[in-house]
Amino acid sequence: MKELKILGIVTVFTLILYWGVEPFAHSQMHKHVEGHDFTYPDLPAVKAKGNAENGKNLVMACVGCHSITSQNMPAPMDPVMSAQTYGVNPPDLSNIGALFDEKFLAHFLLDPAKVTKSKHFAMPPSAGSEQDAADIVAYFKSIAPKEVSPKEAYAAACGRCHANRYGHWTQLGDVPKTKSNIKTGVDLDALEFKKKLGIYQNKLADYMGKLPPDLSIIIRARSEDFLETFVEDPQSQLPGTAMPRVGLTKEGYEKVKAYLEETGDPSKPLREKTGPWVVGFFVIFAFLAFLWKKSIWKGHH
Amino acid sequence: MAHFDENARPFSHKWLNERLAIDTLKRVLSTEYWIPKNINFLWAMGMVLAATFGLLLVSGIFLLMYYQPNTQLAFDSVNYTIMSEVGYGWLWRHIHGVGASVVFLIIYIHMFTGIYYGSYKKGRELIWLSGMLLFVLFSAEAFSGYMLPWGQMSYWAGMVITNLFSGGSLHANGLVEWIRGDYVPGQAFLNRFFMLHVLLIPLAIIGVIVLHFGTLRIPHVNNQDGEEIDFEEAAELYKAGKVKESKVIPFNPVFLSKDIFVMGIYFILFFYLVFYHFEFAMDPVNFDPANPLKTPTHIYPEWYFLWSYEVLRPFPTDPGLIAFAFAQVIFFLLPFLDRSPNVAPASRRGAFKFWFWALLIDMIVLTFMGKLPPEGIWSTIGLVAAVTFIGLWIALPIITSKEKKL
């Protein structure tokens, strides 16, 4: 039928056009980076078998800078003071055993700068031997919570450098709920928090070279493939970037991604729920319109 | 003085007829507005465009209720307020974004249908010219709208495109600053493009749509064979009940019933894109907030501007701007550059057939090259395609004047 032939030609040209300006153009503009599913093949396997009991003793050296809140070990300094001392607030270690790769952590303890591939690293080598490193990792594994929420994963892996304003997250944690003075409109607590955050961000920017970007909507600003390979190894996508390799496991990354979707693409669940109804409506609409057209055109040909 | 029946009930048929001539209006504009029977679904693209414009207008009104035309607030008002706080705000935004892209696809199909069937000749020149005016207005509307989310691509596309007005070696920087209201895109720039996008250009579009419909009424719509139809005779035949023999159909309901069926199919595709495949219409780069200190690695316009961008890019500045200006106006001149008296599908018009397909393919090649980084083989292909584009238009009067009369 002639109309179908015309439709075929229009469709073919439209699809060629789409292919050229979308998949093809983007494949030429962005280099392809092969991911390794967060397995870190450049790091050799750790032979030593970890002993959590022994690790527990060794960890006493860590809490000089880090907190382990789940084990009632508080941070020695508040985040702002920490940033003034180290450039960035050292992370809480309660759930790192659940989020980060074992092998990565062990090598990280032996030589942080090398493993993170970042010149910007305040932490010194912190394990004397592979055995010590394996013991410390075993300890963190033993205290790791079974379930880590997407937000906790983001806070642990990204949240000390990257704010997420759509998630009301700052490098100092959640934006606190404060009240303004009803007579003047002045909110002193909020101003105080802003000042603390400002000091932290200035220090962080000095430490990293610039303020790491807010990640509120990064899930739509970068392709899925870019984000995954970038987080796995920042240097692979942006050579020379100050961002360290963080060593997330695949599951840990999925958690972080879930949080980024929550803040950057919150309509996804509703979109998937509404879509079939709207498209279905127009399928029925088109079918009824076809019947109407047929009845109107009866006798015209 | 017209006669008014004092006993007519207010708002009754008779009462309205005496005041508004509704029977005449209905006859002239719908039930006795005759359309040739010999048409295919491409003739429905006009109504598909009208419907898409309607969707853009309605979704735009909803977005307007929450959008903030302020350089500090614009990005988050779109990406946070509308996308996550307003109920179904994401739906309106995705309809608006996808609609803006798809409307150009349909415009191009509509234009190339007109070119293929020669629907711009012999009394139909004004249809073509008003249509081209709509194309320019839609382009301005799309560009001004693209500024509003104030992302990286908004900012840098705004910078690059307004820079074109410096006219190369004319160095008309005063003109560029006048357009921007500042040395660089800023608050004044955002405000005026907001005004253009939500008021002035839509008003002009609505006006020109009315004109475009008006220009159709007397010469009537063309048909698949470019046949000259005696519409009055054919209409009499139709009204006499010989609908099978008559070469025409009334706009309402016969033509409309087909239009609405085509629209139904189109809306399935449209809403599939809105729900499942909207990324093609919303460039990732524009989800980074505008940053005057950081130029994106690749700056490119939306796909529908790529061909004319690529006519500009491969040349040195001044010839490039002249070529660009040529690309902007040349389609307007089509009815006068086509010297052949034949109104017929391109397939029956000898050399014009090759000209048509060459133009279409050349513009697709230009579109591809317009997005790719201008390096190596891509810039060479781009240059060849741009020269071909200009060459095709120069060749048009020559090949059409040699065309045999059918």
XYZ file of C-alpha atoms in Angstrom:
707
model
C 0.000 0.000 0.000
C 1.255 3.427 -0.957
C 0.694 5.067 2.429
C 2.662 2.351 4.201
C 5.512 2.782 1.736
C 5.571 6.528 2.464
C 5.433 5.823 6.194
C 8.350 3.436 5.765
C 10.457 6.087 4.005
C 9.661 8.735 6.643
C 10.466 6.261 9.438
C 13.777 5.182 7.906
C 14.962 8.778 7.448
C 13.852 9.687 10.977
C 15.712 6.745 12.488
C 18.880 7.520 10.499
C 18.657 11.109 11.722
C 18.218 9.950 15.314
C 21.107 7.517 15.063
C 23.417 10.218 13.729
C 22.685 12.940 16.266
C 22.360 10.719 19.329
C 24.169 7.357 19.624
C 26.709 7.977 16.868
C 27.566 11.580 17.812
C 27.902 10.709 21.493
C 30.100 7.686 20.736
C 32.446 10.024 18.845
C 32.427 12.801 21.462
C 33.054 10.679 24.544
C 35.838 8.137 24.628
C 34.852 4.683 25.650
C 36.267 3.472 28.946
C 36.124 -0.213 29.794
C 34.860 -0.767 33.339
C 35.905 -3.671 35.558
C 32.761 -4.004 37.690
C 34.562 -2.545 40.706
C 36.975 -5.497 40.973
C 40.179 -3.386 40.884
C 42.249 -5.847 38.825
C 45.372 -3.650 39.126
C 45.629 -4.543 42.820
C 47.084 -7.993 43.631
C 45.034 -10.375 45.768
C 45.688 -10.224 49.526
C 47.116 -13.567 50.686
C 47.092 -12.934 54.435
C 43.990 -14.121 56.258
C 42.526 -11.415 58.449
C 41.914 -11.791 62.170
C 39.193 -9.451 63.425
C 40.264 -9.792 67.076
C 43.753 -8.654 66.272
C 42.294 -5.957 63.999
C 40.313 -4.547 66.878
C 43.542 -3.722 68.712
C 45.190 -2.237 65.658
C 42.188 0.022 65.020
C 43.038 1.989 68.160
C 45.527 3.834 65.939
C 42.743 4.840 63.536
C 40.532 6.534 66.074
C 43.170 9.186 66.627
C 41.637 10.844 63.575
C 38.488 8.819 62.685
C 35.280 8.100 64.550
C 33.529 4.721 64.691
C 30.180 5.858 66.027
C 28.558 2.413 65.919
C 31.196 1.240 68.429
C 30.816 4.391 70.575
C 34.116 5.844 69.481
C 33.529 9.547 68.809
C 35.529 11.792 66.505
C 38.410 13.541 68.247
C 37.594 16.836 66.475
C 34.493 18.343 64.898
C 34.353 18.318 61.084
C 35.336 21.987 60.675
C 38.360 21.643 62.917
C 39.278 18.418 61.084
C 39.095 20.186 57.745
C 41.292 22.957 59.105
C 43.790 20.317 60.176
C 43.683 17.791 57.320
C 41.884 19.654 54.501
C 38.884 17.333 54.694
C 36.951 15.636 57.462
C 38.153 12.014 57.880
C 35.262 9.576 57.426
C 33.424 7.669 60.103
C 34.453 4.018 59.832
C 31.273 2.294 61.088
C 30.052 0.986 57.751
C 33.096 1.006 55.466
C 33.275 -2.792 55.708
C 29.872 -2.964 54.025
C 30.570 -0.500 51.211
C 34.196 -0.748 50.184
C 36.107 -3.522 48.522
C 38.160 -5.700 50.919
C 41.174 -5.947 48.668
C 41.053 -2.222 47.997
C 40.907 -1.391 51.719
C 43.882 -3.620 52.546
C 46.062 -2.044 49.864
C 44.739 1.375 50.808
C 45.996 0.944 54.383
C 49.433 0.061 53.037
C 49.737 2.944 50.577
C 46.749 5.339 50.348
C 48.192 7.736 47.774
C 49.059 4.965 45.335
C 45.772 3.101 45.623
C 43.542 6.187 45.369
C 45.647 7.497 42.458
C 45.323 10.938 43.987
C 48.034 13.381 44.953
C 45.615 14.920 47.385
C 45.653 12.467 50.164
C 46.205 13.414 53.776
C 46.155 9.916 55.210
C 49.593 8.337 55.693
C 50.272 4.600 55.174
C 48.607 3.044 58.223
C 49.387 -0.652 58.286
C 52.834 -2.085 58.930
C 52.328 -5.291 57.002
C 49.858 -7.046 54.755
C 48.847 -9.138 57.787
C 48.016 -6.017 59.829
C 46.051 -4.570 56.928
C 44.084 -7.809 56.534
C 43.349 -7.859 60.271
C 42.057 -4.291 60.283
C 39.847 -4.997 57.252
C 38.539 -8.140 58.945
C 37.586 -6.047 61.958
C 35.673 -3.524 59.831
C 33.919 -6.387 58.093
C 32.926 -7.813 61.476
C 31.318 -4.574 62.674
C 29.704 -3.680 59.313
C 25.910 -3.312 59.435
C 23.880 -5.744 57.315
C 21.877 -3.009 55.617
C 23.248 0.372 54.516
C 20.731 2.875 53.130
C 21.453 4.726 49.871
C 21.847 7.974 51.785
C 24.312 6.433 54.268
C 26.288 5.056 51.336
C 26.399 8.521 49.739
C 27.402 10.137 53.041
C 30.245 7.660 53.544
C 31.565 7.542 49.976
C 30.903 11.061 48.598
C 29.266 13.248 51.222
C 32.310 14.812 52.882
C 33.377 16.495 49.624
C 30.185 16.681 47.550
C 27.080 18.519 48.724
C 23.675 17.471 47.392
C 21.372 20.439 47.780
C 18.300 18.652 46.381
C 18.814 16.062 49.133
C 19.416 18.898 51.657
C 22.864 17.432 52.233
C 26.002 19.467 52.888
C 29.603 18.417 53.491
C 28.746 18.815 57.192
C 25.723 16.514 57.013
C 22.019 17.321 56.757
C 21.002 20.973 56.736
C 19.790 21.459 60.315
C 16.211 22.493 60.987
C 16.340 25.950 62.513
C 13.869 28.699 63.357
C 14.105 32.385 62.636
C 13.288 35.080 65.169
C 9.663 35.965 64.504
C 10.201 39.700 65.132
C 13.257 40.199 62.942
C 13.272 37.245 60.550
C 16.875 36.595 61.523
C 17.822 32.921 61.831
C 21.041 32.960 63.831
C 21.397 29.168 63.952
C 21.134 28.943 60.167
C 23.672 31.747 59.770
C 26.019 29.998 62.130
C 25.691 26.760 60.221
C 26.318 28.620 56.963
C 29.475 30.107 58.401
C 30.751 26.729 59.580
C 29.967 25.241 56.190
C 31.688 28.152 54.493
C 34.879 27.618 56.480
C 34.761 23.900 55.708
C 34.188 24.480 51.994
C 37.025 27.010 51.761
C 39.418 24.537 53.364
C 38.153 21.743 51.160
C 38.616 23.876 48.033
C 42.191 24.666 49.083
C 42.833 20.973 49.650
C 41.301 19.679 46.395
C 42.140 22.654 44.160
C 38.480 23.578 43.733
C 35.205 22.929 45.489
C 33.987 19.470 44.370
C 30.673 19.870 42.513
C 27.241 19.464 44.040
C 25.851 16.105 42.895
C 22.106 16.865 43.170
C 21.343 16.154 39.532
C 24.555 14.545 38.294
C 22.552 11.430 37.398
C 21.052 13.377 34.469
C 24.139 15.419 33.643
C 26.334 12.368 32.970
C 25.626 9.092 31.252
C 25.202 5.950 33.312
C 28.323 4.502 31.754
C 30.386 7.607 32.534
C 29.327 7.706 36.186
C 30.063 4.044 36.757
C 33.524 4.042 35.164
C 34.350 7.425 36.688
C 33.530 6.365 40.235
C 35.422 3.118 39.737
C 38.505 4.993 38.553
C 38.288 8.801 38.197
C 41.590 8.982 36.300
C 40.206 6.791 33.514
C 37.714 9.501 32.528
C 39.348 12.703 33.771
C 43.136 12.260 33.849
C 44.684 14.482 36.497
C 41.494 14.979 38.472
C 41.932 15.511 42.209
C 39.159 13.068 42.986
C 40.545 9.911 44.613
C 39.542 6.415 43.645
C 37.232 5.540 46.523
C 37.126 1.748 46.269
C 33.391 1.054 46.421
C 32.168 -2.470 45.756
C 29.619 -2.957 42.970
C 26.826 -3.157 45.574
C 28.189 -0.067 47.326
C 28.121 1.823 44.028
C 24.553 0.688 43.335
C 23.568 2.186 46.707
C 25.253 5.501 45.891
C 23.569 5.505 42.480
C 20.193 4.858 44.114
C 20.692 7.980 46.226
C 21.704 10.044 43.186
C 18.537 8.865 41.433
C 16.446 9.778 44.466
C 17.692 13.371 44.396
C 18.292 13.858 40.662
C 15.475 11.873 39.082
C 12.784 11.476 41.731
C 9.970 11.105 39.211
C 11.224 7.748 37.951
C 8.847 5.510 39.964
C 5.771 7.614 39.146
C 6.858 7.887 35.510
C 7.060 4.132 35.192
C 3.659 3.787 36.844
C 1.872 6.451 34.769
C 3.474 5.674 31.393
C 1.507 2.552 30.461
C -1.812 4.267 31.261
C -1.146 7.299 29.089
C 0.276 5.299 26.184
C -2.563 2.791 26.585
C -5.103 5.617 26.455
C -3.755 6.750 23.099
C -3.713 3.193 21.737
C -7.445 2.992 22.469
C -7.906 6.546 21.167
C -6.178 5.668 17.885
C -8.224 2.476 17.526
C -11.532 4.317 18.061
C -10.385 7.087 15.708
C -9.638 4.422 13.103
C -13.165 2.999 13.410
C -14.646 6.496 13.163
C -12.542 7.279 10.100
C -13.648 4.022 8.481
C -17.306 4.752 9.034
C -17.008 8.346 7.765
C -15.082 7.369 4.647
C -17.512 4.601 3.726
C -18.524 5.019 0.111
C -15.854 7.616 -0.646
C -13.575 5.297 -2.631
C -28.873 47.434 8.951
C -29.208 43.755 9.524
C -32.486 42.300 10.595
C -32.784 41.129 14.192
C -35.773 39.076 15.211
C -36.941 40.523 18.511
C -38.627 37.293 19.488
C -35.515 35.123 19.106
C -34.522 33.506 22.394
C -31.100 34.763 23.591
C -28.321 32.338 22.590
C -30.727 30.300 20.485
C -29.483 29.169 17.079
C -31.390 31.937 15.317
C -30.222 34.591 17.797
C -26.581 33.574 17.341
C -26.934 33.286 13.596
C -28.199 36.839 13.299
C -25.267 38.134 15.318
C -22.390 35.836 14.395
C -23.470 34.158 11.173
C -22.536 30.805 12.701
C -24.073 28.817 9.841
C -21.984 30.670 7.273
C -18.862 30.379 9.401
C -19.347 26.663 9.857
C -19.927 26.194 6.140
C -16.971 28.288 4.996
C -14.488 27.033 7.581
C -15.469 23.438 8.011
C -18.320 21.583 6.303
C -17.806 23.193 2.900
C -14.080 23.765 3.108
C -13.073 21.351 0.392
C -9.980 19.157 0.526
C -8.866 16.913 -2.340
C -9.585 13.234 -1.796
C -6.319 12.155 -3.390
C -4.054 12.698 -0.371
C -2.026 10.575 2.048
C -1.237 10.794 5.748
C 1.434 13.448 5.115
C -1.449 15.885 4.602
C -2.306 15.442 8.280
C 1.004 16.952 9.432
C -0.518 20.423 9.618
C -3.084 19.324 12.185
C -0.418 17.259 13.974
C 1.636 20.447 14.231
C -1.335 22.402 15.533
C -1.924 19.726 18.171
C 1.746 19.710 19.183
C 1.721 23.485 19.443
C -1.328 23.116 21.687
C 0.566 20.678 23.922
C 3.531 23.056 24.088
C 1.244 25.942 24.982
C -0.601 24.073 27.740
C 2.529 22.491 29.240
C 4.251 25.880 28.999
C 1.467 27.562 30.968
C 1.887 25.002 33.765
C 5.671 25.436 33.799
C 5.284 29.217 33.830
C 3.535 29.003 37.199
C 6.736 27.820 38.898
C 9.595 28.985 36.712
C 11.783 31.798 38.145
C 13.469 34.035 35.533
C 16.426 34.801 37.755
C 20.001 33.686 37.128
C 20.324 32.552 40.758
C 17.042 30.657 40.889
C 16.214 29.563 37.342
C 18.174 26.298 37.326
C 16.760 25.013 40.602
C 13.236 26.243 39.869
C 13.256 23.970 36.814
C 15.311 21.037 38.058
C 14.187 20.950 41.677
C 10.889 22.797 42.158
C 9.228 21.650 38.956
C 10.868 18.226 38.783
C 10.412 17.122 42.374
C 8.148 19.415 44.361
C 5.300 20.200 41.962
C 2.841 17.341 41.429
C 3.389 16.008 37.903
C 5.731 18.922 37.202
C 8.114 16.414 35.628
C 5.372 15.353 33.225
C 4.743 18.898 32.011
C 8.434 19.517 31.640
C 9.040 16.326 29.707
C 6.044 17.070 27.463
C 7.462 20.558 26.865
C 11.002 19.319 26.187
C 10.006 16.403 23.968
C 7.368 18.560 22.239
C 9.952 21.215 21.383
C 12.124 18.624 19.692
C 9.395 16.615 17.984
C 7.642 19.720 16.662
C 10.714 20.361 14.509
C 10.726 16.809 13.190
C 7.114 17.305 12.072
C 7.909 20.769 10.669
C 10.685 19.253 8.551
C 8.409 16.432 7.356
C 5.747 19.056 6.548
C 8.284 21.196 4.639
C 9.741 18.328 2.649
C 6.222 17.131 1.813
C 5.555 20.593 0.360
C 8.793 20.517 -1.612
C 8.214 16.984 -2.894
C 4.701 17.654 -4.178
C 5.413 21.196 -5.414
C 2.859 22.713 -3.036
C 4.432 26.177 -3.163
C 3.598 27.099 -6.753
C 0.759 28.542 -8.805
C -1.172 30.469 -6.207
C 0.294 28.632 -3.222
C 3.324 30.920 -2.772
C 1.887 32.598 0.307
C 1.242 29.250 1.951
C 4.951 28.514 1.612
C 6.067 31.976 2.714
C 3.838 32.099 5.795
C 4.975 28.557 6.611
C 8.610 29.584 6.397
C 7.841 32.545 8.630
C 6.436 30.062 11.138
C 9.628 28.019 10.853
C 11.697 31.100 11.737
C 9.379 31.977 14.625
C 9.473 28.423 15.966
C 13.275 28.540 15.747
C 13.367 31.766 17.760
C 10.896 30.272 20.225
C 13.017 27.145 20.633
C 16.226 29.102 21.083
C 14.756 31.527 23.627
C 13.210 28.624 25.546
C 16.527 26.814 25.611
C 18.026 29.747 27.562
C 15.529 29.474 30.396
C 16.818 26.518 32.488
C 20.119 28.446 32.710
C 22.294 25.372 32.430
C 25.732 25.161 30.864
C 24.365 24.679 27.354
C 21.820 27.501 27.787
C 24.568 29.872 28.783
C 27.168 28.884 26.202
C 24.756 28.462 23.296
C 23.424 31.911 24.208
C 26.957 33.246 24.156
C 27.854 31.662 20.792
C 24.627 32.484 18.952
C 24.418 36.121 20.096
C 28.080 36.472 19.107
C 27.063 35.779 15.490
C 25.475 39.239 15.463
C 28.905 40.853 15.712
C 29.067 40.106 11.972
C 32.634 38.803 11.847
C 35.033 41.524 10.743
C 32.294 44.133 11.138
C 32.997 43.792 14.888
C 29.521 45.042 15.716
C 30.051 44.415 19.420
C 27.649 47.222 20.242
C 24.869 45.251 18.564
C 25.759 42.088 20.502
C 25.745 44.011 23.775
C 22.432 45.603 22.847
C 20.915 42.169 22.224
C 22.338 40.775 25.476
C 21.673 43.882 27.559
C 25.119 43.245 29.039
C 28.645 42.344 27.976
C 27.963 38.673 28.625
C 24.735 36.707 29.123
C 23.381 37.617 32.560
C 20.206 38.708 34.315
C 19.112 41.194 31.621
C 19.706 38.536 28.966
C 17.676 35.895 30.812
C 14.799 38.305 31.449
C 14.429 39.398 27.856
C 14.607 35.873 26.476
C 11.994 34.899 29.060
C 9.726 37.699 27.792
C 10.318 36.668 24.166
C 9.643 33.019 24.937
C 6.431 33.405 26.910
C 4.871 36.450 25.288
C 6.099 38.100 22.129
C 7.056 35.095 20.011
C 4.042 32.937 20.978
C 1.764 35.875 20.102
C 3.455 36.186 16.730
C 3.236 32.421 16.177
C -0.496 32.366 16.868
C -0.978 35.285 14.468
C 1.030 33.658 11.703
C -0.738 30.294 12.208
C -4.005 32.127 11.468
C -2.386 33.709 8.406
C -1.050 30.300 7.311
C -4.561 28.807 7.501
C -5.901 31.859 5.667
C -3.467 31.451 2.794
C -4.774 27.906 2.259
C -8.410 28.832 1.871
C -8.404 30.196 -1.695
C -5.742 28.114 -3.515
C -6.809 25.006 -1.540
C -4.585 22.187 -0.443
C -2.492 20.438 -3.105
C -2.964 16.734 -3.830
C -0.774 13.678 -4.454
C -0.677 14.205 -8.237
C -0.542 18.008 -8.287
C -3.772 17.836 -10.273
C -5.613 21.103 -10.799
C -9.091 20.484 -9.471
C -12.187 22.537 -10.225
C -13.224 22.734 -6.594
C -16.634 24.280 -7.272
C -17.653 21.598 -9.710
C -16.322 18.823 -7.491
C -18.094 20.341 -4.480
C -21.428 20.386 -6.326
C -20.938 16.725 -7.172
C -20.204 15.932 -3.535
C -23.200 17.884 -2.273
C -25.377 16.065 -4.802
C -24.490 12.865 -2.971
C -21.988 11.577 -5.515
C -19.259 11.267 -2.889
C -17.533 8.451 -4.727
C -17.221 10.334 -8.014
C -16.305 13.689 -6.458
C -12.630 14.534 -6.209
C -13.093 16.443 -2.972
C -14.111 15.839 0.612
C -15.251 18.358 3.222
C -12.739 19.302 5.919
C -15.259 18.396 8.569
C -15.889 15.541 9.233
C -14.249 13.551 6.424
C -10.736 15.016 6.323
C -10.776 15.573 10.083
C -11.615 11.931 10.818
C -8.426 10.886 9.054
C -6.416 13.662 10.754
C -7.561 12.526 14.158
C -6.636 8.931 13.424
C -3.137 10.040 12.337
C -2.941 12.180 15.488
C -3.838 9.137 17.590
C -0.912 7.178 16.118
C 1.335 10.202 16.558
C 0.349 10.628 20.217
C 1.247 6.994 20.947
C 4.758 7.725 19.690
C 4.852 11.134 21.384
C 3.919 9.872 24.833
C 6.159 6.851 24.456
C 8.996 9.366 24.060
C 7.746 11.490 26.973
C 7.723 8.554 29.380
C 10.477 6.257 28.175
C 12.839 8.087 25.885
C 12.957 11.769 26.748
C 16.777 12.041 27.092
C 17.252 12.717 23.377
C 15.397 15.998 23.837
C 17.156 17.085 27.025
C 20.883 17.408 26.631
C 22.883 16.131 29.644
C 25.224 19.146 29.497
C 22.295 21.399 30.385
C 21.918 19.608 33.721
C 25.105 21.326 34.884
C 24.271 24.839 36.136
C 25.537 27.749 34.004
C 29.155 28.490 34.805
C 30.725 31.496 33.044
C 34.186 30.313 34.101
C 33.992 26.863 32.540
C 33.413 26.349 28.814
C 31.965 22.892 28.030
C 34.182 20.638 25.881
C 31.552 20.359 23.158
C 29.090 23.140 22.391
C 26.441 22.264 19.848
C 22.906 23.428 19.169
C 19.828 21.221 19.403
C 19.541 18.768 16.486
C 17.111 20.882 14.438
C 19.625 23.728 14.092
C 22.601 21.512 13.285
C 22.345 21.679 9.484
C 22.409 25.473 9.370
C 25.132 25.542 12.043
C 27.217 23.264 9.836
C 26.729 25.584 6.845
C 28.417 28.237 9.019
C 31.170 26.249 10.689
C 33.493 24.840 8.009
C 34.215 28.258 6.470
C 36.407 31.102 7.750
C 34.437 33.645 9.829
C 33.187 36.086 7.191
C 32.314 33.667 4.364
C 30.831 31.414 7.053
C 28.461 34.129 8.232
C 27.438 34.870 4.642
C 26.797 31.160 4.027
C 24.810 31.022 7.282
C 22.685 34.009 6.257
C 22.167 32.312 2.874
C 20.939 29.136 4.606
C 18.492 31.150 6.726
C 16.756 32.907 3.818
C 17.129 30.574 0.857
C 14.108 28.389 1.665
C 11.914 31.486 1.507
C 12.876 31.932 -2.132
C 11.925 28.395 -3.198
C 8.707 29.396 -5.059
C 10.708 31.856 -7.162
C 13.806 29.731 -7.712
C 11.774 26.799 -9.004
C 11.210 27.967 -12.592
C 9.236 24.943 -13.756
C 5.485 25.395 -14.307
C 4.861 21.791 -13.237
C 3.021 21.102 -10.026
C 3.728 17.409 -9.616
C 5.436 14.969 -7.287
C 9.225 15.169 -7.576
C 9.309 11.603 -8.910
C 7.737 12.818 -12.191
C 9.859 15.925 -12.580
C 13.101 14.613 -14.092
C 16.200 16.272 -12.646
C 14.194 17.829 -9.822
C 13.701 14.337 -8.408
C 17.453 14.006 -7.897
C 17.644 17.539 -6.573
C 15.027 16.741 -3.932
C 16.724 13.603 -2.617
C 20.154 15.234 -2.831
C 18.934 18.165 -0.711
C 17.374 15.859 1.874
C 20.447 13.647 2.176
C 22.803 16.635 2.169
C 20.878 18.232 5.032
C 21.033 14.994 7.015
C 24.802 14.815 6.445
C 25.097 18.467 7.550
C 23.058 17.618 10.654
C 25.396 14.729 11.556
C 28.530 16.822 11.022
C 27.085 19.785 12.931
C 27.176 17.794 16.150
C 30.511 16.025 15.716
C 33.691 17.755 16.828
C 35.115 19.658 13.810
C 38.198 17.498 13.413
C 39.850 15.499 10.641
C 37.508 13.748 8.251
C 34.400 15.243 9.887
C 35.356 18.817 8.983
C 36.145 17.759 5.407
C 32.766 16.027 5.034
C 31.129 19.079 6.636
C 32.792 21.433 4.180
C 31.810 19.317 1.167
C 28.218 19.079 2.411
C 28.037 22.847 3.038
C 29.353 23.642 -0.447
C 26.930 21.073 -1.890
C 24.064 22.768 -0.064
C 24.862 26.145 -1.597
C 25.520 24.533 -4.985
C 22.146 22.760 -4.963
C 20.307 26.043 -4.491
C 22.302 27.755 -7.221
C 21.525 24.835 -9.542
C 17.796 24.876 -8.788
C 16.706 27.662 -11.215
C 18.849 26.128 -13.965
C 17.569 22.565 -13.730
C 13.953 23.630 -13.256
C 13.929 26.012 -16.213
C 15.082 23.115 -18.401
C 12.339 20.863 -17.072
C 9.863 19.552 -19.674
C 6.310 20.700 -19.261
C 4.125 17.789 -18.178
